[in-house]
């Protein structure tokens, strides 16, 4: 192997070691949702259902403002989250605490409060069967 080939091989080795670390650090993080069940709400609320999800927030995740199709009930299973609706000051909720989002509310702060540990929440989202469970906020928080 001549000097040029050795230099190319050396640079390729360094780049191969550095690029994956940079790419992983800069990779966009998103929460992951695991469906746990969906149940019709009965004849008085025909067409509506309650959907139960387990949502995991990676360390440091800060989600965008969004809305759910109906009332949402949540429970922090593990870790800590930052949570607020309608532009109110964010609260840190810990494992064992719950939250409620009324119909039409903007979930204005949705974040993991830790940069080192994941957070897990369980949520029940009420909405019309077949409707998306989350969408980008269509109104400004606090309006």
Short mmCIF file of N, CA, C and O in Angstrom, two decimals:
data_model
loop_
_atom_site.label_atom_id
_atom_site.label_comp_id
_atom_site.label_asym_id
_atom_site.label_seq_id
_atom_site.Cartn_x
_atom_site.Cartn_y
_atom_site.Cartn_z
N UNK A 1 0.86 -1.18 0.00
CA UNK A 1 0.00 0.00 0.00
C UNK A 1 0.90 1.23 0.00
O UNK A 1 1.78 1.36 0.84
N UNK A 2 0.69 2.15 -0.97
CA UNK A 2 1.51 3.35 -1.00
C UNK A 2 0.96 4.40 -0.03
O UNK A 2 -0.07 4.22 0.60
N UNK A 3 1.70 5.53 0.10
CA UNK A 3 1.34 6.58 1.07
C UNK A 3 -0.07 7.13 0.81
O UNK A 3 -0.81 7.39 1.74
N UNK A 4 -0.40 7.31 -0.47
CA UNK A 4 -1.72 7.86 -0.80
C UNK A 4 -2.83 6.91 -0.36
O UNK A 4 -3.83 7.32 0.24
N UNK A 5 -2.69 5.63 -0.63
CA UNK A 5 -3.67 4.64 -0.24
C UNK A 5 -3.79 4.58 1.29
O UNK A 5 -4.89 4.44 1.83
N UNK A 6 -2.64 4.69 1.99
CA UNK A 6 -2.66 4.67 3.46
C UNK A 6 -3.39 5.89 4.01
O UNK A 6 -4.16 5.80 4.95
N UNK A 7 -3.16 7.07 3.38
CA UNK A 7 -3.82 8.29 3.82
C UNK A 7 -5.33 8.16 3.60
O UNK A 7 -6.12 8.48 4.49
N UNK A 8 -5.75 7.70 2.43
CA UNK A 8 -7.17 7.53 2.15
C UNK A 8 -7.80 6.55 3.13
O UNK A 8 -8.87 6.78 3.68
N UNK A 9 -7.12 5.42 3.38
CA UNK A 9 -7.64 4.43 4.32
C UNK A 9 -7.74 5.02 5.73
O UNK A 9 -8.71 4.80 6.45
N UNK A 10 -6.75 5.79 6.14
CA UNK A 10 -6.77 6.42 7.47
C UNK A 10 -7.90 7.42 7.60
O UNK A 10 -8.62 7.46 8.60
N UNK A 11 -8.08 8.27 6.57
CA UNK A 11 -9.17 9.26 6.59
C UNK A 11 -10.51 8.54 6.61
O UNK A 11 -11.42 8.90 7.36
N UNK A 12 -10.66 7.50 5.82
CA UNK A 12 -11.92 6.75 5.78
C UNK A 12 -12.22 6.14 7.14
O UNK A 12 -13.38 6.14 7.59
N UNK A 13 -11.20 5.65 7.82
CA UNK A 13 -11.41 5.07 9.15
C UNK A 13 -11.87 6.13 10.13
O UNK A 13 -12.82 5.93 10.89
N UNK A 14 -11.22 7.31 10.12
CA UNK A 14 -11.61 8.39 11.04
C UNK A 14 -13.01 8.88 10.73
O UNK A 14 -13.84 9.03 11.61
N UNK A 15 -13.30 9.10 9.44
CA UNK A 15 -14.63 9.57 9.06
C UNK A 15 -15.68 8.52 9.43
O UNK A 15 -16.74 8.84 9.95
N UNK A 16 -15.38 7.26 9.20
CA UNK A 16 -16.31 6.19 9.54
C UNK A 16 -16.60 6.13 11.02
O UNK A 16 -17.70 5.77 11.44
N UNK A 17 -15.65 6.51 11.85
CA UNK A 17 -15.85 6.50 13.30
C UNK A 17 -16.58 7.74 13.78
O UNK A 17 -17.34 7.70 14.73
N UNK A 18 -16.35 8.88 13.12
CA UNK A 18 -16.90 10.15 13.58
C UNK A 18 -18.31 10.39 13.03
O UNK A 18 -19.20 10.80 13.75
N UNK A 19 -18.53 10.13 11.75
CA UNK A 19 -19.81 10.45 11.12
C UNK A 19 -20.99 9.77 11.80
O UNK A 19 -21.99 10.43 12.09
N UNK A 20 -20.95 8.47 12.13
CA UNK A 20 -22.11 7.88 12.80
C UNK A 20 -22.42 8.54 14.14
O UNK A 20 -23.57 8.75 14.48
N UNK A 21 -21.38 8.93 14.89
CA UNK A 21 -21.62 9.58 16.19
C UNK A 21 -22.29 10.94 15.99
O UNK A 21 -23.22 11.29 16.70
N UNK A 22 -21.83 11.70 15.00
CA UNK A 22 -22.43 13.01 14.72
C UNK A 22 -23.85 12.81 14.22
O UNK A 22 -24.77 13.49 14.65
N UNK A 23 -24.05 11.86 13.32
CA UNK A 23 -25.39 11.62 12.77
C UNK A 23 -26.36 11.21 13.87
O UNK A 23 -27.47 11.71 13.93
N UNK A 24 -25.95 10.31 14.77
CA UNK A 24 -26.83 9.90 15.86
C UNK A 24 -27.15 11.06 16.77
O UNK A 24 -28.29 11.23 17.20
N UNK A 25 -26.19 11.92 17.07
CA UNK A 25 -26.42 13.05 17.96
C UNK A 25 -27.35 14.07 17.33
O UNK A 25 -28.10 14.74 18.01
N UNK A 26 -27.32 14.18 15.99
CA UNK A 26 -28.14 15.17 15.31
C UNK A 26 -29.44 14.59 14.76
O UNK A 26 -30.24 15.30 14.21
N UNK A 27 -29.63 13.28 14.90
CA UNK A 27 -30.83 12.66 14.38
C UNK A 27 -32.06 13.24 15.05
O UNK A 27 -32.08 13.42 16.27
N UNK A 28 -33.09 13.59 14.28
CA UNK A 28 -34.30 14.13 14.91
C UNK A 28 -34.94 13.07 15.80
O UNK A 28 -35.04 11.92 15.42
N UNK A 29 -35.32 13.50 16.97
CA UNK A 29 -35.96 12.57 17.91
C UNK A 29 -37.47 12.74 17.83
O UNK A 29 -37.96 13.84 17.67
N UNK A 30 -38.14 11.64 17.95
CA UNK A 30 -39.59 11.68 18.02
C UNK A 30 -40.04 10.73 19.11
O UNK A 30 -39.32 9.81 19.50
N UNK A 31 -41.23 10.97 19.59
CA UNK A 31 -41.80 10.04 20.56
C UNK A 31 -42.29 8.82 19.81
O UNK A 31 -42.55 8.87 18.61
N UNK A 32 -42.42 7.72 20.52
CA UNK A 32 -42.98 6.51 19.92
C UNK A 32 -44.25 6.15 20.68
O UNK A 32 -44.32 6.30 21.90
N UNK A 33 -45.25 5.72 19.94
CA UNK A 33 -46.54 5.35 20.52
C UNK A 33 -46.81 3.88 20.30
O UNK A 33 -46.66 3.38 19.19
N UNK A 34 -47.25 3.23 21.36
CA UNK A 34 -47.62 1.82 21.29
C UNK A 34 -49.11 1.72 21.61
O UNK A 34 -49.52 2.02 22.73
N UNK A 35 -49.94 1.31 20.64
CA UNK A 35 -51.38 1.18 20.91
C UNK A 35 -51.63 0.07 21.93
O UNK A 35 -51.06 -1.01 21.83
N UNK A 36 -52.48 0.36 22.89
CA UNK A 36 -52.83 -0.63 23.92
C UNK A 36 -54.28 -1.07 23.82
O UNK A 36 -54.67 -2.05 24.45
N UNK A 37 -55.08 -0.34 23.07
CA UNK A 37 -56.49 -0.72 22.91
C UNK A 37 -57.33 0.45 22.45
O UNK A 37 -56.97 1.61 22.65
N UNK A 38 -58.46 0.15 21.81
CA UNK A 38 -59.43 1.16 21.40
C UNK A 38 -60.81 0.57 21.66
O UNK A 38 -61.10 -0.57 21.27
N UNK A 39 -61.66 1.36 22.33
CA UNK A 39 -62.95 0.84 22.78
C UNK A 39 -64.07 1.82 22.46
O UNK A 39 -63.99 3.00 22.80
N UNK A 40 -65.16 1.33 21.83
CA UNK A 40 -66.32 2.19 21.58
C UNK A 40 -66.89 2.68 22.92
O UNK A 40 -66.86 1.97 23.92
N UNK A 41 -67.44 3.90 22.90
CA UNK A 41 -67.95 4.49 24.13
C UNK A 41 -69.41 4.20 24.39
O UNK A 41 -69.96 4.63 25.39
N UNK A 42 -70.05 3.45 23.53
CA UNK A 42 -71.43 3.04 23.80
C UNK A 42 -72.44 3.80 22.97
O UNK A 42 -72.12 4.76 22.27
N UNK A 43 -73.71 3.39 23.09
CA UNK A 43 -74.75 3.94 22.22
C UNK A 43 -75.00 5.44 22.40
O UNK A 43 -75.34 6.12 21.45
N UNK A 44 -74.81 5.96 23.60
CA UNK A 44 -75.03 7.40 23.80
C UNK A 44 -73.97 8.25 23.11
O UNK A 44 -74.19 9.43 22.86
N UNK A 45 -72.81 7.64 22.82
CA UNK A 45 -71.73 8.34 22.13
C UNK A 45 -71.33 7.54 20.88
O UNK A 45 -70.14 7.30 20.63
N UNK A 46 -72.31 7.14 20.11
CA UNK A 46 -72.09 6.32 18.92
C UNK A 46 -71.06 6.98 18.01
O UNK A 46 -71.10 8.19 17.76
N UNK A 47 -70.12 6.18 17.54
CA UNK A 47 -69.08 6.67 16.64
C UNK A 47 -67.84 7.19 17.36
O UNK A 47 -66.84 7.49 16.73
N UNK A 48 -67.91 7.30 18.67
CA UNK A 48 -66.77 7.79 19.46
C UNK A 48 -66.09 6.61 20.16
O UNK A 48 -66.75 5.62 20.50
N UNK A 49 -64.79 6.74 20.38
CA UNK A 49 -64.05 5.69 21.08
C UNK A 49 -62.97 6.29 21.96
O UNK A 49 -62.56 7.43 21.78
N UNK A 50 -62.53 5.50 22.91
CA UNK A 50 -61.38 5.86 23.74
C UNK A 50 -60.21 5.00 23.29
O UNK A 50 -60.32 3.77 23.21
N UNK A 51 -59.11 5.62 22.95
CA UNK A 51 -57.91 4.90 22.51
C UNK A 51 -56.83 5.05 23.57
O UNK A 51 -56.52 6.17 24.00
N UNK A 52 -56.28 3.93 23.98
CA UNK A 52 -55.23 3.92 25.01
C UNK A 52 -53.89 3.71 24.32
O UNK A 52 -53.73 2.80 23.50
N UNK A 53 -52.92 4.57 24.67
CA UNK A 53 -51.58 4.49 24.09
C UNK A 53 -50.53 4.56 25.19
O UNK A 53 -50.72 5.25 26.21
N UNK A 54 -49.40 3.92 24.95
CA UNK A 54 -48.20 4.12 25.76
C UNK A 54 -47.26 4.95 24.88
O UNK A 54 -46.95 4.55 23.76
N UNK A 55 -46.84 6.11 25.37
CA UNK A 55 -45.99 7.01 24.61
C UNK A 55 -44.66 7.14 25.32
O UNK A 55 -44.62 7.43 26.52
N UNK A 56 -43.58 6.93 24.58
CA UNK A 56 -42.24 7.04 25.13
C UNK A 56 -41.54 8.24 24.53
O UNK A 56 -41.49 8.41 23.30
N UNK A 57 -41.03 9.11 25.42
CA UNK A 57 -40.27 10.28 25.01
C UNK A 57 -38.78 9.99 25.23
O UNK A 57 -38.37 9.75 26.36
N UNK A 58 -37.95 10.04 24.20
CA UNK A 58 -36.51 9.87 24.40
C UNK A 58 -35.96 11.02 25.24
O UNK A 58 -36.58 12.09 25.34
N UNK A 59 -34.78 10.84 25.84
CA UNK A 59 -34.17 11.92 26.61
C UNK A 59 -34.07 13.21 25.79
O UNK A 59 -33.71 13.17 24.61
N UNK A 60 -34.44 14.32 26.41
CA UNK A 60 -34.30 15.63 25.78
C UNK A 60 -35.34 15.99 24.73
O UNK A 60 -35.31 17.09 24.18
N UNK A 61 -36.29 15.11 24.44
CA UNK A 61 -37.27 15.39 23.39
C UNK A 61 -38.15 16.57 23.76
O UNK A 61 -38.67 16.67 24.87
N UNK A 62 -38.33 17.48 22.80
CA UNK A 62 -39.28 18.58 22.92
C UNK A 62 -40.19 18.50 21.71
O UNK A 62 -39.76 18.75 20.59
N UNK A 63 -41.43 18.11 21.93
CA UNK A 63 -42.37 17.93 20.83
C UNK A 63 -43.03 19.24 20.42
O UNK A 63 -43.07 20.21 21.18
N UNK A 64 -43.59 19.27 19.21
CA UNK A 64 -44.28 20.47 18.73
C UNK A 64 -45.67 20.61 19.36
O UNK A 64 -46.25 19.63 19.84
N UNK A 65 -46.21 21.82 19.32
CA UNK A 65 -47.59 22.04 19.77
C UNK A 65 -48.52 21.21 18.89
O UNK A 65 -48.31 21.10 17.68
N UNK A 66 -49.52 20.62 19.52
CA UNK A 66 -50.46 19.79 18.78
C UNK A 66 -51.80 19.75 19.49
O UNK A 66 -51.95 20.30 20.58
N UNK A 67 -52.76 19.11 18.85
CA UNK A 67 -54.10 18.95 19.41
C UNK A 67 -54.57 17.52 19.23
O UNK A 67 -54.10 16.82 18.33
N UNK A 68 -55.50 17.12 20.08
CA UNK A 68 -56.13 15.82 19.98
C UNK A 68 -57.60 16.03 19.63
O UNK A 68 -58.15 17.11 19.87
N UNK A 69 -58.27 15.02 19.06
CA UNK A 69 -59.64 15.22 18.59
C UNK A 69 -60.69 15.38 19.70
O UNK A 69 -61.80 15.83 19.44
N UNK A 70 -60.34 15.02 20.91
CA UNK A 70 -61.28 15.12 22.02
C UNK A 70 -60.53 15.17 23.34
O UNK A 70 -59.32 15.34 23.35
N UNK A 71 -61.22 15.02 24.43
CA UNK A 71 -60.57 15.05 25.73
C UNK A 71 -59.48 13.98 25.83
O UNK A 71 -59.62 12.89 25.26
N UNK A 72 -58.40 14.32 26.51
CA UNK A 72 -57.27 13.40 26.66
C UNK A 72 -56.90 13.31 28.14
O UNK A 72 -56.75 14.33 28.82
N UNK A 73 -56.76 12.09 28.61
CA UNK A 73 -56.39 11.82 29.99
C UNK A 73 -55.01 11.16 29.96
O UNK A 73 -54.78 10.23 29.18
N UNK A 74 -54.09 11.61 30.82
CA UNK A 74 -52.75 11.04 30.80
C UNK A 74 -52.22 10.73 32.18
O UNK A 74 -52.67 11.31 33.18
N UNK A 75 -51.26 9.82 32.22
CA UNK A 75 -50.63 9.37 33.47
C UNK A 75 -49.15 9.13 33.19
O UNK A 75 -48.80 8.45 32.22
N UNK A 76 -48.29 9.72 34.01
CA UNK A 76 -46.85 9.53 33.85
C UNK A 76 -46.47 8.20 34.50
O UNK A 76 -46.61 8.03 35.71
N UNK A 77 -46.01 7.28 33.68
CA UNK A 77 -45.65 5.94 34.14
C UNK A 77 -44.21 5.92 34.67
O UNK A 77 -43.92 5.34 35.71
N UNK A 78 -43.31 6.57 33.92
CA UNK A 78 -41.89 6.55 34.30
C UNK A 78 -41.24 7.85 33.86
O UNK A 78 -41.57 8.39 32.80
N UNK A 79 -40.34 8.38 34.67
CA UNK A 79 -39.61 9.59 34.32
C UNK A 79 -40.37 10.85 34.67
O UNK A 79 -41.28 10.84 35.51
N UNK A 80 -40.01 11.94 33.99
CA UNK A 80 -40.63 13.25 34.20
C UNK A 80 -40.89 13.90 32.85
O UNK A 80 -40.07 13.79 31.94
N UNK A 81 -42.02 14.59 32.74
CA UNK A 81 -42.33 15.32 31.51
C UNK A 81 -42.62 16.78 31.83
O UNK A 81 -42.99 17.12 32.95
N UNK A 82 -42.42 17.63 30.83
CA UNK A 82 -42.89 19.02 30.89
C UNK A 82 -44.18 19.04 30.10
O UNK A 82 -44.24 18.55 28.97
N UNK A 83 -45.22 19.63 30.70
CA UNK A 83 -46.55 19.57 30.09
C UNK A 83 -47.25 20.90 30.31
O UNK A 83 -47.18 21.49 31.40
N UNK A 84 -47.95 21.37 29.28
CA UNK A 84 -48.80 22.56 29.41
C UNK A 84 -49.81 22.55 28.28
O UNK A 84 -49.58 21.97 27.21
N UNK A 85 -50.94 23.21 28.54
CA UNK A 85 -51.95 23.40 27.49
C UNK A 85 -52.22 24.89 27.34
O UNK A 85 -52.06 25.67 28.29
N UNK A 86 -52.62 25.27 26.13
CA UNK A 86 -53.10 26.62 25.83
C UNK A 86 -52.13 27.73 26.22
O UNK A 86 -52.54 28.82 26.62
N UNK A 87 -50.82 27.46 26.12
CA UNK A 87 -49.82 28.48 26.39
C UNK A 87 -49.59 28.78 27.86
O UNK A 87 -48.86 29.72 28.20
N UNK A 88 -50.20 28.00 28.75
CA UNK A 88 -49.99 28.21 30.19
C UNK A 88 -48.55 27.86 30.55
O UNK A 88 -47.87 27.15 29.80
N UNK A 89 -48.05 28.31 31.71
CA UNK A 89 -46.70 27.92 32.12
C UNK A 89 -46.59 26.40 32.25
O UNK A 89 -47.51 25.74 32.73
N UNK A 90 -45.47 25.86 31.79
CA UNK A 90 -45.27 24.41 31.82
C UNK A 90 -45.10 23.93 33.25
O UNK A 90 -44.55 24.62 34.11
N UNK A 91 -45.59 22.70 33.48
CA UNK A 91 -45.43 22.02 34.77
C UNK A 91 -44.57 20.79 34.53
O UNK A 91 -44.64 20.18 33.47
N UNK A 92 -43.77 20.43 35.53
CA UNK A 92 -43.04 19.17 35.47
C UNK A 92 -43.88 18.14 36.22
O UNK A 92 -44.21 18.33 37.39
N UNK A 93 -44.26 17.09 35.51
CA UNK A 93 -45.04 16.01 36.09
C UNK A 93 -44.14 14.78 36.21
O UNK A 93 -43.43 14.43 35.27
N UNK A 94 -44.21 14.13 37.37
CA UNK A 94 -43.38 12.97 37.65
C UNK A 94 -44.21 11.69 37.62
O UNK A 94 -45.44 11.74 37.63
N UNK A 95 -43.51 10.56 37.61
CA UNK A 95 -44.19 9.26 37.64
C UNK A 95 -45.22 9.25 38.76
O UNK A 95 -44.95 9.70 39.87
N UNK A 96 -46.43 8.80 38.42
CA UNK A 96 -47.52 8.75 39.38
C UNK A 96 -48.47 9.93 39.29
O UNK A 96 -49.54 9.91 39.89
N UNK A 97 -48.12 10.97 38.53
CA UNK A 97 -49.00 12.13 38.38
C UNK A 97 -49.79 12.01 37.08
O UNK A 97 -49.39 11.33 36.13
N UNK A 98 -50.92 12.70 37.03
CA UNK A 98 -51.80 12.63 35.86
C UNK A 98 -52.07 14.03 35.31
O UNK A 98 -51.77 15.03 35.95
N UNK A 99 -52.65 14.06 34.11
CA UNK A 99 -53.02 15.34 33.49
C UNK A 99 -54.28 15.14 32.66
O UNK A 99 -54.66 14.02 32.34
N UNK A 100 -54.91 16.26 32.32
CA UNK A 100 -56.14 16.24 31.52
C UNK A 100 -56.07 17.38 30.51
O UNK A 100 -55.71 18.51 30.86
N UNK A 101 -56.45 17.09 29.28
CA UNK A 101 -56.54 18.09 28.22
C UNK A 101 -57.99 18.12 27.72
O UNK A 101 -58.47 17.14 27.15
N UNK A 102 -58.70 19.23 27.94
CA UNK A 102 -60.09 19.30 27.46
C UNK A 102 -60.16 19.31 25.93
O UNK A 102 -59.18 19.64 25.26
N UNK A 103 -61.31 18.99 25.42
CA UNK A 103 -61.54 19.01 23.98
C UNK A 103 -61.22 20.41 23.45
O UNK A 103 -61.62 21.41 24.02
N UNK A 104 -60.45 20.46 22.36
CA UNK A 104 -60.09 21.74 21.73
C UNK A 104 -58.83 22.37 22.29
O UNK A 104 -58.34 23.36 21.74
N UNK A 105 -58.28 21.83 23.37
CA UNK A 105 -57.07 22.41 23.96
C UNK A 105 -55.88 22.22 23.04
O UNK A 105 -55.80 21.26 22.27
N UNK A 106 -54.94 23.16 23.11
CA UNK A 106 -53.67 23.02 22.41
C UNK A 106 -52.65 22.51 23.41
O UNK A 106 -52.43 23.12 24.47
N UNK A 107 -52.06 21.36 23.10
CA UNK A 107 -50.99 20.80 23.95
C UNK A 107 -49.74 21.57 23.58
O UNK A 107 -49.00 21.20 22.67
N UNK A 108 -49.51 22.70 24.28
CA UNK A 108 -48.48 23.65 23.89
C UNK A 108 -47.08 23.28 24.36
O UNK A 108 -46.09 23.71 23.75
N UNK A 109 -46.95 22.51 25.42
CA UNK A 109 -45.65 22.02 25.86
C UNK A 109 -45.76 20.52 26.05
O UNK A 109 -46.60 20.04 26.80
N UNK A 110 -44.91 19.79 25.33
CA UNK A 110 -44.89 18.34 25.38
C UNK A 110 -43.42 17.93 25.28
O UNK A 110 -42.86 17.92 24.19
N UNK A 111 -42.79 17.66 26.43
CA UNK A 111 -41.35 17.41 26.42
C UNK A 111 -40.94 16.46 27.53
O UNK A 111 -41.61 16.36 28.56
N UNK A 112 -39.82 15.80 27.32
CA UNK A 112 -39.19 15.03 28.37
C UNK A 112 -38.42 16.03 29.23
O UNK A 112 -37.65 16.84 28.70
N UNK A 113 -38.59 15.99 30.53
CA UNK A 113 -37.91 16.93 31.42
C UNK A 113 -36.46 16.52 31.69
O UNK A 113 -35.73 17.26 32.31
N UNK A 114 -36.05 15.35 31.22
CA UNK A 114 -34.70 14.85 31.43
C UNK A 114 -33.93 14.78 30.12
O UNK A 114 -34.50 14.39 29.09
N UNK A 115 -32.65 15.13 30.17
CA UNK A 115 -31.78 14.98 29.01
C UNK A 115 -31.07 13.63 29.00
O UNK A 115 -30.32 13.33 28.08
N UNK A 116 -31.29 12.83 30.05
CA UNK A 116 -30.55 11.56 30.16
C UNK A 116 -31.44 10.32 30.27
O UNK A 116 -30.97 9.23 30.00
N UNK A 117 -32.69 10.47 30.68
CA UNK A 117 -33.57 9.32 30.89
C UNK A 117 -34.83 9.45 30.04
O UNK A 117 -35.37 10.54 29.90
N UNK A 118 -35.34 8.34 29.50
CA UNK A 118 -36.61 8.41 28.78
C UNK A 118 -37.77 8.64 29.76
O UNK A 118 -37.63 8.42 30.96
N UNK A 119 -38.88 9.10 29.23
CA UNK A 119 -40.11 9.24 30.00
C UNK A 119 -41.20 8.45 29.28
O UNK A 119 -41.24 8.40 28.05
N UNK A 120 -42.09 7.84 30.06
CA UNK A 120 -43.18 7.05 29.49
C UNK A 120 -44.49 7.53 30.10
O UNK A 120 -44.59 7.69 31.32
N UNK A 121 -45.48 7.77 29.23
CA UNK A 121 -46.81 8.14 29.70
C UNK A 121 -47.83 7.18 29.10
O UNK A 121 -47.59 6.59 28.04
N UNK A 122 -48.94 7.02 29.78
CA UNK A 122 -50.09 6.30 29.26
C UNK A 122 -51.18 7.35 29.04
O UNK A 122 -51.39 8.20 29.91
N UNK A 123 -51.82 7.33 27.87
CA UNK A 123 -52.86 8.30 27.58
C UNK A 123 -54.11 7.61 27.05
O UNK A 123 -54.03 6.56 26.42
N UNK A 124 -55.25 8.21 27.34
CA UNK A 124 -56.52 7.81 26.74
C UNK A 124 -57.01 9.03 25.97
O UNK A 124 -57.23 10.11 26.55
N UNK A 125 -57.13 8.87 24.66
CA UNK A 125 -57.59 9.96 23.79
C UNK A 125 -58.99 9.60 23.31
O UNK A 125 -59.20 8.53 22.73
N UNK A 126 -59.93 10.48 23.57
CA UNK A 126 -61.31 10.28 23.13
C UNK A 126 -61.49 10.99 21.80
O UNK A 126 -61.08 12.15 21.65
N UNK A 127 -62.07 10.29 20.84
CA UNK A 127 -62.30 10.90 19.54
C UNK A 127 -63.22 10.05 18.70
O UNK A 127 -63.61 8.95 19.09
N UNK A 128 -63.55 10.56 17.53
CA UNK A 128 -64.39 9.80 16.60
C UNK A 128 -63.56 8.66 16.01
O UNK A 128 -62.39 8.84 15.69
N UNK A 129 -64.17 7.50 15.88
CA UNK A 129 -63.49 6.34 15.32
C UNK A 129 -62.91 6.69 13.96
O UNK A 129 -63.59 7.31 13.12
N UNK A 130 -61.66 6.34 13.73
CA UNK A 130 -61.00 6.58 12.46
C UNK A 130 -60.33 7.94 12.34
O UNK A 130 -59.58 8.18 11.39
N UNK A 131 -60.58 8.84 13.28
CA UNK A 131 -59.98 10.17 13.23
C UNK A 131 -58.54 10.11 13.75
O UNK A 131 -58.23 9.32 14.64
N UNK A 132 -57.66 10.95 13.20
CA UNK A 132 -56.27 11.00 13.67
C UNK A 132 -56.25 11.35 15.15
O UNK A 132 -57.04 12.19 15.62
N UNK A 133 -55.35 10.71 15.90
CA UNK A 133 -55.28 10.93 17.34
C UNK A 133 -54.53 12.20 17.72
O UNK A 133 -54.64 12.70 18.84
N UNK A 134 -53.75 12.73 16.79
CA UNK A 134 -52.99 13.96 17.04
C UNK A 134 -52.78 14.67 15.72
O UNK A 134 -52.67 14.04 14.67
N UNK A 135 -52.78 16.01 15.78
CA UNK A 135 -52.51 16.81 14.57
C UNK A 135 -51.81 18.08 15.01
O UNK A 135 -51.89 18.49 16.18
N UNK A 136 -51.09 18.74 14.11
CA UNK A 136 -50.45 20.00 14.47
C UNK A 136 -51.51 20.99 14.96
O UNK A 136 -52.65 20.98 14.49
N UNK A 137 -51.13 21.83 15.90
CA UNK A 137 -52.06 22.82 16.45
C UNK A 137 -52.57 23.73 15.34
O UNK A 137 -51.80 24.21 14.52
N UNK A 138 -53.89 23.95 15.32
CA UNK A 138 -54.50 24.82 14.31
C UNK A 138 -54.87 26.18 14.87
O UNK A 138 -55.28 27.06 14.12
N UNK A 139 -54.75 26.35 16.17
CA UNK A 139 -54.98 27.65 16.79
C UNK A 139 -53.77 27.96 17.65
O UNK A 139 -53.03 27.07 18.08
N UNK A 140 -53.54 29.24 17.91
CA UNK A 140 -52.41 29.64 18.73
C UNK A 140 -52.70 29.29 20.19
O UNK A 140 -53.83 29.47 20.65
N UNK A 141 -51.68 28.80 20.92
CA UNK A 141 -51.88 28.53 22.34
C UNK A 141 -52.34 29.79 23.07
O UNK A 141 -51.85 30.88 22.78
N UNK A 142 -53.29 29.66 23.96
CA UNK A 142 -53.76 30.77 24.77
C UNK A 142 -54.82 31.62 24.10
O UNK A 142 -55.29 32.61 24.64
N UNK A 143 -55.19 31.28 22.86
CA UNK A 143 -56.20 32.09 22.13
C UNK A 143 -57.55 31.43 22.26
O UNK A 143 -57.71 30.28 22.22
#
